[in-house]
Amino acid sequence: MIGVLATVCIAILVVMGLALARACYADTVYDRILGVNMFGTKTVLFIAAVGFLMGRPDFLDIAIVYALINFIGMIAVLRFFEYIAPIE
Amino acid sequence: MFFLDILSGVLLLVGVFFGFTGALGLFRFPDFFTRVHAASVTESIASILILTGLMLQTQFDLNTAKLIFILLFLMITSPTASHALAKSARHGGLLSIPESKKKKENS
Amino acid sequence: MHFGKWTLFLAVFWMLLSGYFKPLMLGFGVLSVVIVLVFLRRMDKADEEPMVISIGHRMLRYVVWLFWQIVLSSVQVTRLIWSPTIKLSPSLEKISVQNTREASRVLYANSITLTPGTMSVDLEDGEITVHALQKESIDDLKSGEMERKITSIWGENK
């Protein structure tokens, strides 16, 4: 079971890396925000999975807090960018 | 217990596959609005499968309830975030593919 | 009645997050529940339509149906992503939701975004602007199966 969990953690890390790459190399601001948003959602899943891998389910509390902060941060950034034209 | 372990492993691996698919879609799809669809694959089905897989690893106590809460929370907030993203992109003047086609025909 | 439900809900929520049953922690819990209830009362005065929690067996049935729908459309989008040449027909259309109440509209727009392949871009007075990867998924939405399921949860117009 540990092997499967480790595989899952590494795979989620790869997906997070891809999302971060999208956030770094994209045409418009909105593409970058999309990448960051996906990175945040994957981080929640990653924290939860790592908690089970290490046998410390207390990590779930951190995952909940991260989900909350990620959502609020995303909405705040979008409010900021709502009326700015995209970079071509 | 052995059966539950296998089921949870399968759910976790399938969930990760969907997550990877979404990340690939971020790079392969042509414009912003279609990329949001690719990202929503990872946000809906991958979170459902991975969190359900983790739920089967618990002893069905407080941790299960916490995982269910995380799942519910993600189900409510991730569509809200992508809706806000798409809306602000439209207000910012980004055109989707059918709209920009129409604009070209008119001009 | 309305406040009783909220008190129960918040108390259960506190127990879920803390998991401790010592007097000190329970005292903190009671304190925060009372504070939230005071805020809720003030917000109800500002808001015309107070939020009422109601989760019945219809809601649960809808959630199960929605999960199945998510699985189906995810498989479809996955096939699109892995196909060697990407064939998309992205389209943008307006769907009318005149004869549903406010809460149902929000749930409807949320469900549309939750299923991969369709996304609600804008929601203003009785019309949802939907962006879809393929034309067929908009036709599916227009046939109104999802809308009918949602209106059956809370009933028709208020």
Short mmCIF file of C-alpha atoms in Angstrom, two decimals, chain A residues 37 71 75, chain B residues 36 40 43-44 71-86, chain C residues 66 70 106-107 109-115 118-120:
data_model
loop_
_atom_site.label_atom_id
_atom_site.label_comp_id
_atom_site.label_asym_id
_atom_site.label_seq_id
_atom_site.Cartn_x
_atom_site.Cartn_y
_atom_site.Cartn_z
CA ASN A 37 -5.46 27.60 -9.55
CA PHE A 71 -10.12 29.75 -2.78
CA ILE A 75 -11.15 35.23 -5.80
CA VAL B 36 -10.44 25.75 -18.57
CA SER B 40 -11.92 21.14 -14.76
CA GLU B 43 -10.57 19.47 -10.48
CA SER B 44 -13.74 17.42 -10.51
CA LEU B 71 -14.43 16.85 -1.02
CA LEU B 72 -17.64 18.83 -0.49
CA PHE B 73 -15.69 22.05 -0.15
CA LEU B 74 -13.73 21.43 -3.36
CA MET B 75 -16.95 20.52 -5.20
CA ILE B 76 -18.46 23.88 -4.26
CA THR B 77 -15.43 26.14 -4.67
CA SER B 78 -13.64 24.84 -7.77
CA PRO B 79 -16.57 25.55 -10.17
CA THR B 80 -16.93 28.95 -8.50
CA ALA B 81 -13.27 29.70 -9.12
CA SER B 82 -13.36 28.62 -12.77
CA HIS B 83 -16.60 30.55 -13.31
CA ALA B 84 -15.01 33.68 -11.83
CA LEU B 85 -11.93 33.11 -13.99
CA ALA B 86 -13.94 32.75 -17.22
CA LEU C 66 -24.49 14.32 -10.89
CA ILE C 70 -19.31 13.85 -14.16
CA VAL C 106 -27.05 28.87 -8.72
CA LEU C 107 -27.08 25.10 -8.32
CA ALA C 109 -24.80 26.98 -13.05
CA ASN C 110 -22.58 25.22 -10.52
CA SER C 111 -23.49 21.78 -11.89
CA ILE C 112 -22.86 22.94 -15.45
CA THR C 113 -19.37 24.06 -14.52
CA LEU C 114 -18.70 20.96 -12.43
CA THR C 115 -19.27 18.58 -15.35
CA THR C 118 -19.45 22.56 -20.28
CA MET C 119 -18.86 25.75 -18.31
CA SER C 120 -21.13 28.62 -17.32
#
